[in-house]
mmCIF file of C-alpha atoms in Angstrom:
data_model
loop_
_atom_site.group_PDB
_atom_site.id
_atom_site.type_symbol
_atom_site.label_atom_id
_atom_site.label_comp_id
_atom_site.label_asym_id
_atom_site.label_seq_id
_atom_site.Cartn_x
_atom_site.Cartn_y
_atom_site.Cartn_z
ATOM 1 C CA MET A 136 -26.508 -7.831 1.496
ATOM 2 C CA GLU A 137 -25.214 -5.061 3.728
ATOM 3 C CA TYR A 138 -22.558 -3.028 1.942
ATOM 4 C CA ALA A 139 -19.746 -1.010 3.449
ATOM 5 C CA GLN A 140 -20.135 2.536 2.132
ATOM 6 C CA HIS A 141 -17.642 5.032 0.803
ATOM 7 C CA PHE A 142 -18.283 8.614 -0.331
ATOM 8 C CA LEU A 143 -15.955 9.548 -3.175
ATOM 9 C CA TYR A 144 -14.875 13.176 -3.116
ATOM 10 C CA PRO A 145 -13.678 15.059 -6.205
ATOM 11 C CA SER A 146 -10.008 14.498 -7.073
ATOM 12 C CA SER A 147 -9.948 11.020 -5.580
ATOM 13 C CA LEU A 148 -10.306 7.355 -6.455
ATOM 14 C CA PHE A 149 -11.313 4.164 -4.685
ATOM 15 C CA ALA A 150 -10.940 0.456 -5.438
ATOM 16 C CA SER A 151 -11.527 -2.596 -3.269
ATOM 17 C CA ARG A 152 -11.776 -6.353 -3.568
ATOM 18 C CA GLU A 153 -14.321 -6.159 -0.719
ATOM 19 C CA PRO A 154 -17.961 -5.306 -1.516
ATOM 20 C CA TYR A 155 -18.620 -1.563 -1.225
ATOM 21 C CA VAL A 156 -21.207 0.835 -2.477
ATOM 22 C CA VAL A 157 -19.403 3.997 -3.530
ATOM 23 C CA LYS A 158 -21.398 7.229 -3.794
ATOM 24 C CA THR A 159 -20.452 10.411 -5.578
ATOM 25 C CA VAL A 160 -22.123 13.465 -7.107
ATOM 26 C CA LEU A 161 -21.088 14.780 -10.524
ATOM 27 C CA GLY A 162 -21.620 17.994 -12.452
ATOM 28 C CA SER A 163 -19.010 18.686 -15.129
ATOM 29 C CA CYS A 164 -16.749 16.185 -13.343
ATOM 30 C CA VAL A 165 -16.498 12.646 -14.675
ATOM 31 C CA ALA A 166 -16.426 9.323 -12.835
ATOM 32 C CA VAL A 167 -14.937 6.268 -14.523
ATOM 33 C CA CYS A 168 -16.041 2.973 -12.977
ATOM 34 C CA LEU A 169 -13.796 -0.006 -13.716
ATOM 35 C CA TRP A 170 -14.941 -3.565 -13.018
ATOM 36 C CA ASP A 171 -12.983 -6.801 -13.266
ATOM 37 C CA LYS A 172 -15.322 -9.379 -14.807
ATOM 38 C CA ARG A 173 -13.025 -12.262 -13.798
ATOM 39 C CA LEU A 174 -12.316 -11.320 -10.159
ATOM 40 C CA HIS A 175 -15.615 -9.482 -9.556
ATOM 41 C CA PHE A 176 -14.400 -6.275 -7.964
ATOM 42 C CA GLY A 177 -14.120 -2.693 -9.042
ATOM 43 C CA GLY A 178 -12.903 0.820 -8.606
ATOM 44 C CA ILE A 179 -14.016 4.340 -9.409
ATOM 45 C CA ASN A 180 -12.457 7.779 -9.785
ATOM 46 C CA HIS A 181 -13.896 11.306 -9.760
ATOM 47 C CA TYR A 182 -11.923 13.941 -11.633
ATOM 48 C CA MET A 183 -12.552 17.614 -12.225
ATOM 49 C CA LEU A 184 -10.376 18.608 -15.185
ATOM 50 C CA PRO A 185 -9.272 16.676 -18.281
ATOM 51 C CA THR A 186 -5.479 16.924 -18.304
ATOM 52 C CA TRP A 187 -2.640 17.772 -15.984
ATOM 53 C CA ASN A 188 -0.633 20.753 -17.230
ATOM 54 C CA GLY A 189 2.610 19.648 -15.578
ATOM 55 C CA THR A 190 2.916 22.592 -13.179
ATOM 56 C CA ASP A 191 1.210 21.710 -9.895
ATOM 57 C CA LEU A 192 0.839 18.256 -8.315
ATOM 58 C CA ALA A 193 -0.036 15.363 -10.655
ATOM 59 C CA SER A 194 -3.194 14.511 -8.719
ATOM 60 C CA PRO A 195 -6.366 12.570 -9.555
ATOM 61 C CA LYS A 196 -7.993 15.987 -9.974
ATOM 62 C CA TYR A 197 -7.011 15.472 -13.629
ATOM 63 C CA GLY A 198 -8.577 12.830 -15.861
ATOM 64 C CA ASN A 199 -5.341 11.630 -17.422
ATOM 65 C CA ILE A 200 -3.848 11.065 -13.944
ATOM 66 C CA ALA A 201 -7.038 9.688 -12.331
ATOM 67 C CA ILE A 202 -7.643 7.090 -15.055
ATOM 68 C CA GLU A 203 -4.041 5.833 -15.128
ATOM 69 C CA LYS A 204 -3.929 5.678 -11.306
ATOM 70 C CA LEU A 205 -7.216 3.739 -11.181
ATOM 71 C CA ILE A 206 -5.951 1.221 -13.758
ATOM 72 C CA GLU A 207 -2.724 0.869 -11.707
ATOM 73 C CA LYS A 208 -4.767 0.335 -8.522
ATOM 74 C CA MET A 209 -6.894 -2.351 -10.194
ATOM 75 C CA ARG A 210 -3.748 -4.103 -11.424
ATOM 76 C CA SER A 211 -2.171 -3.922 -7.956
ATOM 77 C CA LEU A 212 -5.277 -5.732 -6.646
ATOM 78 C CA GLY A 213 -4.812 -8.536 -9.196
ATOM 79 C CA SER A 214 -6.660 -7.406 -12.319
ATOM 80 C CA ARG A 215 -5.468 -8.067 -15.820
ATOM 81 C CA VAL A 216 -6.317 -5.189 -18.162
ATOM 82 C CA GLU A 217 -8.048 -7.587 -20.569
ATOM 83 C CA ASP A 218 -10.574 -8.457 -17.798
ATOM 84 C CA ILE A 219 -11.519 -4.843 -17.069
ATOM 85 C CA GLN A 220 -14.555 -3.065 -18.451
ATOM 86 C CA ALA A 221 -15.629 0.535 -17.906
ATOM 87 C CA LYS A 222 -18.705 2.652 -17.311
ATOM 88 C CA VAL A 223 -18.445 6.442 -17.643
ATOM 89 C CA PHE A 224 -20.674 9.067 -16.012
ATOM 90 C CA GLY A 225 -20.929 12.845 -15.737
ATOM 91 C CA GLY A 226 -19.441 15.577 -17.858
ATOM 92 C CA GLY A 227 -22.516 17.775 -17.816
ATOM 93 C CA GLU A 228 -22.297 21.411 -18.895
ATOM 94 C CA LEU A 229 -24.000 23.092 -15.963
ATOM 95 C CA LEU A 230 -22.616 26.612 -16.328
ATOM 96 C CA ASP A 231 -24.192 29.023 -18.757
ATOM 97 C CA VAL A 232 -21.698 31.599 -19.990
ATOM 98 C CA GLY A 233 -23.172 34.313 -22.187
ATOM 99 C CA GLY A 234 -25.775 33.085 -24.650
ATOM 100 C CA GLY A 235 -26.184 29.753 -22.881
ATOM 101 C CA LYS A 236 -22.981 28.233 -24.284
ATOM 102 C CA SER A 237 -20.098 27.474 -21.948
ATOM 103 C CA THR A 238 -16.817 28.645 -23.425
ATOM 104 C CA THR A 239 -14.694 26.151 -21.511
ATOM 105 C CA MET A 240 -16.665 22.956 -22.224
ATOM 106 C CA ILE A 241 -14.978 21.230 -19.268
ATOM 107 C CA GLY A 242 -17.570 18.436 -19.186
ATOM 108 C CA GLU A 243 -17.114 17.638 -22.871
ATOM 109 C CA ARG A 244 -13.317 17.611 -22.505
ATOM 110 C CA ASN A 245 -13.577 15.403 -19.384
ATOM 111 C CA ILE A 246 -15.658 12.884 -21.352
ATOM 112 C CA ALA A 247 -13.223 12.962 -24.293
ATOM 113 C CA ILE A 248 -10.173 12.158 -22.124
ATOM 114 C CA ALA A 249 -12.004 9.184 -20.563
ATOM 115 C CA LYS A 250 -12.882 7.775 -23.975
ATOM 116 C CA LEU A 251 -9.369 8.335 -25.323
ATOM 117 C CA LEU A 252 -7.479 6.780 -22.391
ATOM 118 C CA LEU A 253 -9.821 3.814 -22.057
ATOM 119 C CA GLU A 254 -9.465 3.138 -25.781
ATOM 120 C CA GLN A 255 -5.665 3.436 -25.554
ATOM 121 C CA ASN A 256 -5.686 0.908 -22.703
ATOM 122 C CA LYS A 257 -8.073 -1.369 -24.651
ATOM 123 C CA ILE A 258 -10.719 -1.174 -21.911
ATOM 124 C CA PRO A 259 -14.230 -1.295 -23.403
ATOM 125 C CA ILE A 260 -16.879 1.180 -22.241
ATOM 126 C CA ILE A 261 -19.950 -1.010 -21.757
ATOM 127 C CA SER A 262 -22.291 1.781 -20.668
ATOM 128 C CA SER A 263 -22.307 5.499 -19.991
ATOM 129 C CA SER A 264 -24.471 8.449 -19.089
ATOM 130 C CA VAL A 265 -22.618 11.604 -20.035
ATOM 131 C CA ALA A 266 -23.097 15.233 -21.118
ATOM 132 C CA GLY A 267 -26.377 17.108 -20.915
ATOM 133 C CA LYS A 268 -27.373 19.979 -18.647
ATOM 134 C CA ARG A 269 -27.909 18.109 -15.362
ATOM 135 C CA GLY A 270 -25.754 16.618 -12.644
ATOM 136 C CA ARG A 271 -25.823 13.000 -11.541
ATOM 137 C CA LYS A 272 -25.731 11.067 -8.282
ATOM 138 C CA ILE A 273 -23.868 7.767 -8.702
ATOM 139 C CA LEU A 274 -23.986 4.565 -6.649
ATOM 140 C CA PHE A 275 -21.323 2.054 -7.751
ATOM 141 C CA PHE A 276 -21.390 -1.502 -6.395
ATOM 142 C CA THR A 277 -17.808 -2.762 -6.466
ATOM 143 C CA ASP A 278 -18.686 -6.475 -6.308
ATOM 144 C CA THR A 279 -21.136 -6.556 -9.240
ATOM 145 C CA GLY A 280 -20.108 -3.546 -11.329
ATOM 146 C CA GLU A 281 -23.679 -2.261 -11.136
ATOM 147 C CA VAL A 282 -24.095 1.500 -11.292
ATOM 148 C CA ARG A 283 -27.293 3.255 -10.293
ATOM 149 C CA HIS A 284 -27.591 6.890 -11.151
ATOM 150 C CA LYS A 285 -30.157 9.610 -10.991
ATOM 151 C CA PHE A 286 -30.225 13.023 -12.554
ATOM 152 C CA LEU A 287 -30.020 16.067 -10.308
ATOM 153 C CA ASP A 288 -31.121 19.624 -10.836
ATOM 154 C CA LYS A 289 -28.600 22.410 -10.225
ATOM 155 C CA ARG A 290 -30.067 23.174 -6.792
ATOM 156 C CA GLU A 291 -29.318 19.561 -5.672
ATOM 157 C CA LEU A 292 -25.585 19.770 -6.478
#
């Protein structure tokens, strides 16, 4: 099958009832892939920071905004929350800050907000590849929910 393609930039999301392969590259960012097992379509987001602080724009740059907006988008396309399942990727700690330990732990906090919000919305995480010291390239197939990913070295990000 020939798929339409979409590259997902940081701070954005994408969902379609049409078959797409969505590509993105993650470091400390996280991508949440949602798939409707009844209607057989999906969506994905790519966020950079865990939570919106309320001062600048409430954009999908923030996990709490990106996840809620993606759930809303899926629902606007006909999904029922009980039919949605999730896959979570990214959240690597790629920056070494003094002594090899990052003081901000952005990746870890990005992963935590995904787990928390998906649990609050009763959306099961059926698979994930998170944390670690390497980035990831993601290919998400919206019609099947399949995600292919490969690890990247820092020079490939």
